PDB file of C-alpha atoms in Angstrom:
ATOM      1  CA  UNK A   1     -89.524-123.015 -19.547  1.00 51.00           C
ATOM      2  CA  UNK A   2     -88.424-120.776 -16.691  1.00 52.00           C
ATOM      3  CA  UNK A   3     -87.662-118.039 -18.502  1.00 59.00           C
ATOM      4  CA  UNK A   4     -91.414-118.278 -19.901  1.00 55.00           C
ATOM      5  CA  UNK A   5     -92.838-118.212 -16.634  1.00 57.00           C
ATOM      6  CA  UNK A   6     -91.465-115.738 -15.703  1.00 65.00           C
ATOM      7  CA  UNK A   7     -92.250-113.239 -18.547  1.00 68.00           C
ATOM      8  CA  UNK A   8     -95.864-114.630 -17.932  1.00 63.00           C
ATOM      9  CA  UNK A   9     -95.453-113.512 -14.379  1.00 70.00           C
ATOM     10  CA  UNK A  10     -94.263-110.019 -15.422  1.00 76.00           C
ATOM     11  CA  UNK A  11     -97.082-109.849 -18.432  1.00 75.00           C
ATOM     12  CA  UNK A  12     -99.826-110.831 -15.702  1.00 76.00           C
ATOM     13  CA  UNK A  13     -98.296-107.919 -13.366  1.00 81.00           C
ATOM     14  CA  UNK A  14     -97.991-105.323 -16.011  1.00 85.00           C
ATOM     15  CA  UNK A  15    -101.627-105.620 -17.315  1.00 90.00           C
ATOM     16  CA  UNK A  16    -103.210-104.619 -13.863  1.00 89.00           C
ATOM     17  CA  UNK A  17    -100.881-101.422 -13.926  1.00 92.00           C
ATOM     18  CA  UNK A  18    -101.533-100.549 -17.663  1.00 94.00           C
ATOM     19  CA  UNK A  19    -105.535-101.192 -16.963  1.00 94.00           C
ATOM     20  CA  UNK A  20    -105.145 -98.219 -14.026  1.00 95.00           C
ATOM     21  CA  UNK A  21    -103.391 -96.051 -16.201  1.00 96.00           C
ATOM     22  CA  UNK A  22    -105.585 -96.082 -18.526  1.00 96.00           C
ATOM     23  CA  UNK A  23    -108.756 -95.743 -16.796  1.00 96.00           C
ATOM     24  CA  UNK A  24    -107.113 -92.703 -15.247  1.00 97.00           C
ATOM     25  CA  UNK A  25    -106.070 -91.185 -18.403  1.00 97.00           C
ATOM     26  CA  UNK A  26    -109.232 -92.207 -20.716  1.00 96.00           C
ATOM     27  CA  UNK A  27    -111.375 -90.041 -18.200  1.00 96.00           C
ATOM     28  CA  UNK A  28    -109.193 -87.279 -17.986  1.00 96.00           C
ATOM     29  CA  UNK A  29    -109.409 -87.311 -21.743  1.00 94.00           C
ATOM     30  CA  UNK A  30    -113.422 -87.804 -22.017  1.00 94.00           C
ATOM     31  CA  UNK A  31    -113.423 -84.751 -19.604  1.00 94.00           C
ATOM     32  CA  UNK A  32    -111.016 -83.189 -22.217  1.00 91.00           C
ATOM     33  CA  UNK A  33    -112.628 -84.275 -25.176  1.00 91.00           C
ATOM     34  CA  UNK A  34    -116.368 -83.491 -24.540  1.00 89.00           C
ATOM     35  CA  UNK A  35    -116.937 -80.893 -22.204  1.00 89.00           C
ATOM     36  CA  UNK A  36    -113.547 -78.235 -21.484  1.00 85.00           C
ATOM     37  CA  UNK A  37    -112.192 -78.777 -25.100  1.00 87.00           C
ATOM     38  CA  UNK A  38    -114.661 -76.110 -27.615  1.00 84.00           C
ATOM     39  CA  UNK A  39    -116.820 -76.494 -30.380  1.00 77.00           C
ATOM     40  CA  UNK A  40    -115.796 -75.938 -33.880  1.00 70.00           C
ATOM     41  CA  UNK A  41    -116.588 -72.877 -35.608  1.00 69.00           C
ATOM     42  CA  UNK A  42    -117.347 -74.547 -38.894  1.00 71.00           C
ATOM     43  CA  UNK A  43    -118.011 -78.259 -37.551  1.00 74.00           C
ATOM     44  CA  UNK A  44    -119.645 -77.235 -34.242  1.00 75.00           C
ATOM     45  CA  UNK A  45    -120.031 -80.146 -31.993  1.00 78.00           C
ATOM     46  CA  UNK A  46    -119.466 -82.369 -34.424  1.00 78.00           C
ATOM     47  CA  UNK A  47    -115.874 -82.225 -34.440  1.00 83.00           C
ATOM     48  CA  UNK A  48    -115.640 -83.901 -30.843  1.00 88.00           C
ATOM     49  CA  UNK A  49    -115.880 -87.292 -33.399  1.00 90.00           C
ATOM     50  CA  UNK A  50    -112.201 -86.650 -33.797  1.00 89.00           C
ATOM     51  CA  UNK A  51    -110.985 -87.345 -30.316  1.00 92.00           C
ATOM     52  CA  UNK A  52    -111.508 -90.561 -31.398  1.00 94.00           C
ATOM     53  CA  UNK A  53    -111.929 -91.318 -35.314  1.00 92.00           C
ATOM     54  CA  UNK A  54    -108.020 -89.404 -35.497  1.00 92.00           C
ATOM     55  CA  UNK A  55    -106.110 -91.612 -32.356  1.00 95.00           C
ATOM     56  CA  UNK A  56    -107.835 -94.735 -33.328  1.00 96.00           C
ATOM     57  CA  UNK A  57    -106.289 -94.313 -37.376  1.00 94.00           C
ATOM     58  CA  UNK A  58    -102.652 -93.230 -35.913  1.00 94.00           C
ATOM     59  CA  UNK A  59    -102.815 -95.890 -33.602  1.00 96.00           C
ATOM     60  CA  UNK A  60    -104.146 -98.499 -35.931  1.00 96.00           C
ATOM     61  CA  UNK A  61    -100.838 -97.528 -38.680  1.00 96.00           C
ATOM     62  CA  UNK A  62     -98.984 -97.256 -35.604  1.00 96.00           C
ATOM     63  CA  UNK A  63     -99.686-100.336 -34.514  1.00 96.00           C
ATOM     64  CA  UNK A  64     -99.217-102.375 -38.125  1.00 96.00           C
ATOM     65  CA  UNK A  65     -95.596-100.389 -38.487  1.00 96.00           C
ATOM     66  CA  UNK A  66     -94.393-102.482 -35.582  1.00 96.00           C
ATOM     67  CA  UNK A  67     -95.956-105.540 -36.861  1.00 96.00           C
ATOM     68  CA  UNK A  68     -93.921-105.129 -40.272  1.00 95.00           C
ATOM     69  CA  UNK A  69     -91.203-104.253 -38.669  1.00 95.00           C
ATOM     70  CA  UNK A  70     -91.184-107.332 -36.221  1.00 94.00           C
ATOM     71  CA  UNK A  71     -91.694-109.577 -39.541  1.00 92.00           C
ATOM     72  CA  UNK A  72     -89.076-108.233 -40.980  1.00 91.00           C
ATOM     73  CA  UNK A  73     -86.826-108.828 -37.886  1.00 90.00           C
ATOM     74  CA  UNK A  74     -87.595-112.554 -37.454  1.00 87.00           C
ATOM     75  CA  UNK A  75     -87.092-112.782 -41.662  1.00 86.00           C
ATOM     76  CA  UNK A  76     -83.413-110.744 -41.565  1.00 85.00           C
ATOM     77  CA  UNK A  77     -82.435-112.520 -37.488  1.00 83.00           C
ATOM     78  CA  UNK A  78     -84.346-115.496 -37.243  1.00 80.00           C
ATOM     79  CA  UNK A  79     -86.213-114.693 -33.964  1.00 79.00           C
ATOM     80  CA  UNK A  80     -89.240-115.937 -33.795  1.00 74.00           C
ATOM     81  CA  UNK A  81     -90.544-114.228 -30.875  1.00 82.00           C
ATOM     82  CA  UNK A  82     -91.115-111.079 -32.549  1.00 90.00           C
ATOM     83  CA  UNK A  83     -93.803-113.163 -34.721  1.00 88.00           C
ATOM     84  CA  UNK A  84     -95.178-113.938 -31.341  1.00 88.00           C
ATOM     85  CA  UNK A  85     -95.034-110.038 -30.558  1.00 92.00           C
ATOM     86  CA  UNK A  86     -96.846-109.415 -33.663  1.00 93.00           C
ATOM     87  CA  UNK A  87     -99.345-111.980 -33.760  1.00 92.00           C
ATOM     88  CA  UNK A  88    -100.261-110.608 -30.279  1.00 93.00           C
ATOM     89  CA  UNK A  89    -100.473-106.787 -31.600  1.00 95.00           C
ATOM     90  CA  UNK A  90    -102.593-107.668 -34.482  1.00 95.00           C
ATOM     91  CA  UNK A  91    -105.870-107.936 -32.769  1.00 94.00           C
ATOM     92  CA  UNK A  92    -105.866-103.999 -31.057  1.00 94.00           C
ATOM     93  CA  UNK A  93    -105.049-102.917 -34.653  1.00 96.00           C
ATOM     94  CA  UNK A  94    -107.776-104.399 -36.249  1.00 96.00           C
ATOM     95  CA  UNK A  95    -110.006-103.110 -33.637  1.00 95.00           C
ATOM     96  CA  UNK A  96    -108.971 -99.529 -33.900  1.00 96.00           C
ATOM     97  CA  UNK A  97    -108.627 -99.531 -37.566  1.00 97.00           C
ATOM     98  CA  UNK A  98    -112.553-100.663 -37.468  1.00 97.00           C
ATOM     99  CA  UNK A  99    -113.189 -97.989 -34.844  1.00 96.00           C
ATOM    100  CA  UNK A 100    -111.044 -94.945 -37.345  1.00 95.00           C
ATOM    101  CA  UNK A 101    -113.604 -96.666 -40.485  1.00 94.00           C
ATOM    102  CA  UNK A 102    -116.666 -96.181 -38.534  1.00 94.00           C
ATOM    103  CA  UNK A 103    -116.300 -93.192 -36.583  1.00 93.00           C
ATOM    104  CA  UNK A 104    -114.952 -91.592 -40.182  1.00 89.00           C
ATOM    105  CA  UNK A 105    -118.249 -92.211 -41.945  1.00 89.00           C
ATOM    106  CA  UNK A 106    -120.206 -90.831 -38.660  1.00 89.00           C
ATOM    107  CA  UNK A 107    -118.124 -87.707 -38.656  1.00 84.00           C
ATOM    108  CA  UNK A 108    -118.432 -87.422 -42.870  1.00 79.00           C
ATOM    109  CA  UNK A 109    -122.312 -87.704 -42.555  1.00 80.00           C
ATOM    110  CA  UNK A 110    -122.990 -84.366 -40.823  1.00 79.00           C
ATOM    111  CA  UNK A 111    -119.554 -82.908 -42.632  1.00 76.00           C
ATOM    112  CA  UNK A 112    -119.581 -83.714 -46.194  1.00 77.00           C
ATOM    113  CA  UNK A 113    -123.383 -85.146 -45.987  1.00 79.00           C
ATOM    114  CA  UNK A 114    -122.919 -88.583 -46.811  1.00 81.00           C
ATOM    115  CA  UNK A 115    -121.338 -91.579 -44.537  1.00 80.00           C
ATOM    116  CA  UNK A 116    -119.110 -93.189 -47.169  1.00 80.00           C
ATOM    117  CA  UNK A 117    -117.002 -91.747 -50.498  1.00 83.00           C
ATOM    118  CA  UNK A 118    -114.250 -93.406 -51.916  1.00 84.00           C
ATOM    119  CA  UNK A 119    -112.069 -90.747 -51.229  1.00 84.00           C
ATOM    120  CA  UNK A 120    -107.944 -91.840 -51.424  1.00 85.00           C
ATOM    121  CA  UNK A 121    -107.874 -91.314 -47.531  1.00 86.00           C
ATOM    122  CA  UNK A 122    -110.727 -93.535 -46.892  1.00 88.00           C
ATOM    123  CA  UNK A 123    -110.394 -96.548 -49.293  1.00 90.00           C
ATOM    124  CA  UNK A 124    -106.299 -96.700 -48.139  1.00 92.00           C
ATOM    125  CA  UNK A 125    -107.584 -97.116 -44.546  1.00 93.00           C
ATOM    126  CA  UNK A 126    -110.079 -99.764 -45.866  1.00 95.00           C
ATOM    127  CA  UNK A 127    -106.827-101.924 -47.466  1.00 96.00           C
ATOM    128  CA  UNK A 128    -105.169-101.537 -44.593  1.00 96.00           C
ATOM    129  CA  UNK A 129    -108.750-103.005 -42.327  1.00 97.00           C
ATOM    130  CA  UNK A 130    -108.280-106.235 -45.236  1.00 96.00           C
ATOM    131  CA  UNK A 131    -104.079-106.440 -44.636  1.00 97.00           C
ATOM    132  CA  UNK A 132    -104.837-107.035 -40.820  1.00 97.00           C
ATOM    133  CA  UNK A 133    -107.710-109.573 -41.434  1.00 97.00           C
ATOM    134  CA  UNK A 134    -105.891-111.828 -43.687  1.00 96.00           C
ATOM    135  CA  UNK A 135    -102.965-111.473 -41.839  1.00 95.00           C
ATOM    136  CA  UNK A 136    -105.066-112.717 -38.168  1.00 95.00           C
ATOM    137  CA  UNK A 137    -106.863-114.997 -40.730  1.00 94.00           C
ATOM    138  CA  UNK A 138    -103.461-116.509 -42.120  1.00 92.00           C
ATOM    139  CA  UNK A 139    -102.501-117.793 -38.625  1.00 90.00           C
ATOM    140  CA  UNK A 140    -105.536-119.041 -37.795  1.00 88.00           C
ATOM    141  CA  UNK A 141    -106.199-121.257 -41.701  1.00 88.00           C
ATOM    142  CA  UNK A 142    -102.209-122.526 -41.481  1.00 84.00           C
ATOM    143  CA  UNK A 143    -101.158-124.600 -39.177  1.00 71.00           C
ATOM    144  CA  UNK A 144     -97.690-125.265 -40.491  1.00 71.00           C
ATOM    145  CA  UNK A 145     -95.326-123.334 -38.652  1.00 73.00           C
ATOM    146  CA  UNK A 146     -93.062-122.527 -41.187  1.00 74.00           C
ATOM    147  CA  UNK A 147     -95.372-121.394 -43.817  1.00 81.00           C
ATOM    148  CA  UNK A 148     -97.525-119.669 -41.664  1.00 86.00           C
ATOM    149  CA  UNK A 149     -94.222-117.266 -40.837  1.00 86.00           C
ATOM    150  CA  UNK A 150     -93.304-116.908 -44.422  1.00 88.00           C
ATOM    151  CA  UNK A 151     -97.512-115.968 -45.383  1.00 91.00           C
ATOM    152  CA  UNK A 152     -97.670-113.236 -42.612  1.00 91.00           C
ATOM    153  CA  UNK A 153     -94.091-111.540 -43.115  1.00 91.00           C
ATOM    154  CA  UNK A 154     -95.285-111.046 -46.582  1.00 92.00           C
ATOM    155  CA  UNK A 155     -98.595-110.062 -45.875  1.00 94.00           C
ATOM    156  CA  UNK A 156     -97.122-107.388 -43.204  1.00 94.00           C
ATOM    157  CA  UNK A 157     -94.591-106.404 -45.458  1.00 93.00           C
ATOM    158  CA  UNK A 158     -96.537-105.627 -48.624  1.00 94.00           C
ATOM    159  CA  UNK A 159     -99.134-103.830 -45.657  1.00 94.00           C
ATOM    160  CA  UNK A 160     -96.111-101.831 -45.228  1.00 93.00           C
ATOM    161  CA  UNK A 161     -96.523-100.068 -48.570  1.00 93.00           C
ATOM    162  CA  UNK A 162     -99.851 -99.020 -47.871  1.00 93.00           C
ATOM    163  CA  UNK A 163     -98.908 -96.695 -45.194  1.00 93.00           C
ATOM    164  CA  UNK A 164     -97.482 -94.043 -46.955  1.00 91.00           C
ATOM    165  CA  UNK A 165    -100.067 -93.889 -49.597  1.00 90.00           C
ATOM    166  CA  UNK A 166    -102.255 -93.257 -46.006  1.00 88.00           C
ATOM    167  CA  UNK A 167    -100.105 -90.525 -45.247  1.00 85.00           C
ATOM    168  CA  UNK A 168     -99.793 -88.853 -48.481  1.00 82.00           C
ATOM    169  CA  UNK A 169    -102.938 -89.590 -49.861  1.00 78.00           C
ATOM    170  CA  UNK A 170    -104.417 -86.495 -48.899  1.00 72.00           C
ATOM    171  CA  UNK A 171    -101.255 -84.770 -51.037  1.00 75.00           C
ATOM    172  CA  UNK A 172    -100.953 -86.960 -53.984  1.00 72.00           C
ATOM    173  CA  UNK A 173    -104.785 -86.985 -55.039  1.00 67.00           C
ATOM    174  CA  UNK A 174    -107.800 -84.951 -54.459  1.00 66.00           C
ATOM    175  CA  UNK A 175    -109.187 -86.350 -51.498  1.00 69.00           C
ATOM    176  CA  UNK A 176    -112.332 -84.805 -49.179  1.00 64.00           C
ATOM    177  CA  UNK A 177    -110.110 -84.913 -46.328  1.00 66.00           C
ATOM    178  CA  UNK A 178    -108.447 -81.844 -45.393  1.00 64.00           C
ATOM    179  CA  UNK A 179    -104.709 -81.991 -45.782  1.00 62.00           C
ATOM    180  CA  UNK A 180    -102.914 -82.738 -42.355  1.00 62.00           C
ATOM    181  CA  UNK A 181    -103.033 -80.592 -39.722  1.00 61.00           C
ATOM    182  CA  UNK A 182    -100.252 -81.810 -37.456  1.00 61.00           C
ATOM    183  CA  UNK A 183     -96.656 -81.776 -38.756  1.00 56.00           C
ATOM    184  CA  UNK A 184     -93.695 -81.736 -38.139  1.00 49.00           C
ATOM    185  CA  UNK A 185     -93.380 -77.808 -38.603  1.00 54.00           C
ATOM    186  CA  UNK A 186     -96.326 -77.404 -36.420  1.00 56.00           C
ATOM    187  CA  UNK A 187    -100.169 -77.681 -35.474  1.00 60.00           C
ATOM    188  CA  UNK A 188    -102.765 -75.350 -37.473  1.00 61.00           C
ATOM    189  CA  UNK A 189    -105.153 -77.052 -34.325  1.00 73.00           C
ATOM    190  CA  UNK A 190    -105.398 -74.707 -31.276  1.00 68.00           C
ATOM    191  CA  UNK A 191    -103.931 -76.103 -28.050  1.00 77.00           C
ATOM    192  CA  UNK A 192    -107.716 -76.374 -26.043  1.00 77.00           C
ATOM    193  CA  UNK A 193    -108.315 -79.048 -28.955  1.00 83.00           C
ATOM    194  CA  UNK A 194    -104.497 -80.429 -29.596  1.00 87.00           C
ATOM    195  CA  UNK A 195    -104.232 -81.565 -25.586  1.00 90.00           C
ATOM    196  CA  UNK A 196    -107.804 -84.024 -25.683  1.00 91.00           C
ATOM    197  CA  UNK A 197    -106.495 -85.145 -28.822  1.00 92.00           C
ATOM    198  CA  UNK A 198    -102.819 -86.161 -27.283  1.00 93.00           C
ATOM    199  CA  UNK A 199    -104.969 -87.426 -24.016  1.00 95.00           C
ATOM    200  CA  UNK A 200    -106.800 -89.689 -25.722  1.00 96.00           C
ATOM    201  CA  UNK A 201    -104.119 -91.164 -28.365  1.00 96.00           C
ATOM    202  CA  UNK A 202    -102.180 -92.006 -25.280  1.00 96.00           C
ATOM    203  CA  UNK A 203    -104.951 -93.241 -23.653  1.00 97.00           C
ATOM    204  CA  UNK A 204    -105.751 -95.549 -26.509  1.00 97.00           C
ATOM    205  CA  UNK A 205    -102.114 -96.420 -27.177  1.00 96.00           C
ATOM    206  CA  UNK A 206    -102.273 -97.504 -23.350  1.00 96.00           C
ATOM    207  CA  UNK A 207    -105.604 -99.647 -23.991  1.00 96.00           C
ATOM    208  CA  UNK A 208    -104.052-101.118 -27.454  1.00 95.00           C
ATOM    209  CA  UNK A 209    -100.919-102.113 -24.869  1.00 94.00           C
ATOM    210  CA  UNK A 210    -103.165-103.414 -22.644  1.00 94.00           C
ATOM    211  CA  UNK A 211    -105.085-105.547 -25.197  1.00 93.00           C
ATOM    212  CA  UNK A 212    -101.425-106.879 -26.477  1.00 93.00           C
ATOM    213  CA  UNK A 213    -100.329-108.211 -23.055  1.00 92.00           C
ATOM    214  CA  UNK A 214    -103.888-110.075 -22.475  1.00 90.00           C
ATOM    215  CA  UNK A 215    -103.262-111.963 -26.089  1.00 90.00           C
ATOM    216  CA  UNK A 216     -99.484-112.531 -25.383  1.00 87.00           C
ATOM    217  CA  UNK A 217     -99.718-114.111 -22.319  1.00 85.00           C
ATOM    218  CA  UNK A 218    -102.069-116.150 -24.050  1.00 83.00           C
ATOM    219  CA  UNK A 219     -99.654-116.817 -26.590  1.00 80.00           C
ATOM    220  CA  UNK A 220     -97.222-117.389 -23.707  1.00 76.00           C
ATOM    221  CA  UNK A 221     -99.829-120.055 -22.463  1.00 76.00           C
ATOM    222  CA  UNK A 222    -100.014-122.204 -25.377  1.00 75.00           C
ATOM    223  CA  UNK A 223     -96.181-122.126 -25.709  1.00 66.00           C
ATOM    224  CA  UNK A 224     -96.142-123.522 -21.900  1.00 66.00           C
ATOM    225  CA  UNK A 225     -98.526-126.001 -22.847  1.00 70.00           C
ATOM    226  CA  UNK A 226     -96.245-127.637 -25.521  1.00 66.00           C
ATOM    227  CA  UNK A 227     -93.604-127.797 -23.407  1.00 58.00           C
ATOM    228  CA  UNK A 228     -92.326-125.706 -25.168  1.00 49.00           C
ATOM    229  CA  UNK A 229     -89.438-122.922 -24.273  1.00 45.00           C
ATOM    230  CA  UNK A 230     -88.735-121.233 -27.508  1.00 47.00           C
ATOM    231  CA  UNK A 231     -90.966-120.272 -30.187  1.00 47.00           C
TER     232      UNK A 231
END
């Protein structure tokens, strides 16, 4: 019970820090983003749509890799507090996977002149929006503790096999969406565009963090109220 208090004390602490942070690098980013960063030559102003549609879909996969990963922890070492990581992350996800859907079909309007294809790229990002409500949905509809574990590992996991066809999708199929432009051999994006675009994936990374700690200490809450000191 202690040692709960005391990462509720810490959680509490860390959220006021992360919250400065990233106020102070979200408007450093804006500034960035949509007035020192230039227009496209093809896309023209347009393009600014991708300081956020592109940091909001890597931070969404981002975000459900750790949640796999953290299923497939408590599954191989019996720890349940990763599920109470996870559970926490889930909700940021979902939020900027809905943002990367939306802000896609506003950028594809004025680009390919229509807000929504099924293009490879597109409907993979979709699954992955349904993996992350059924797996918030499955903790919410089972109350069984044990079953509940077993339903979201699985749904996590087999989430997990999405991701690549994300990735690749743009490779394996012919897709709208240009093929990537940042890899690990290099960026065909010039650096006045590449640094908004870093500033404002950390800056929603940082907000995502931020949105984590508020629903864990909740978590952590609950736990407390059980009288409980392990999950």
């Amino acid at each position: 019970m202690k040692s709960l208090f005391k990462i509720n004390k810490i959680s509490l602490k860390a959220q006021k820090y992360i919250f400065v942070l990233f106020v102070i690098v979200f408007c450093i980013g804006i500034l960035e983003a949509l007035i020192l960063s230039p227009a496209d030559y093809k896309q023209d102003e347009s393009v600014r749509i991708m300081y956020v549609h592109v940091p909001s879909a890597w931070t969404s996969i981002g975000i459900f890799s750790v949640i796999a990963i953290l299923s497939l922890g408590n599954l191989v070492f019996k720890n349940k507090y990763f599920l109470t990581i996870a559970k926490s992350l889930a909700p940021s996800g979902l939020i900027f996977n809905i943002i990367a859907l939306v802000t896609g079909a506003i950028w594809g309007m004025p680009t390919w002149g229509t807000w929504w294809v099924w293009d490879a790229r597109i409907t993979s990002m979709l699954v992955l929006c349904i993996f992350y409500i059924l797996y918030i949905l499955s903790w919410k509809v089972f109350e069984n503790k044990i079953s509940v574990n077993k339903i979201t590992a699985i749904i996590s996991l087999l989430g997990l096999i999405n991701l690549p066809i994300i990735k690749f999708s743009v490779e394996w199929w012919a897709t709208l969406h240009q093929p990537a432009s940042i890899n690990l051999s290099g960026s065909s994006i010039h650096s006045s565009m590449l640094l908004p675009l870093f500033i404002m994936t950390a800056a929603f990374v940082l907000f995502s963090i931020l949105i984590f700690l508020m629903k864990y200490n909740t978590e952590l809450i609950k736990i407390k109220n059980k009288g409980l000191d392990r999950i």
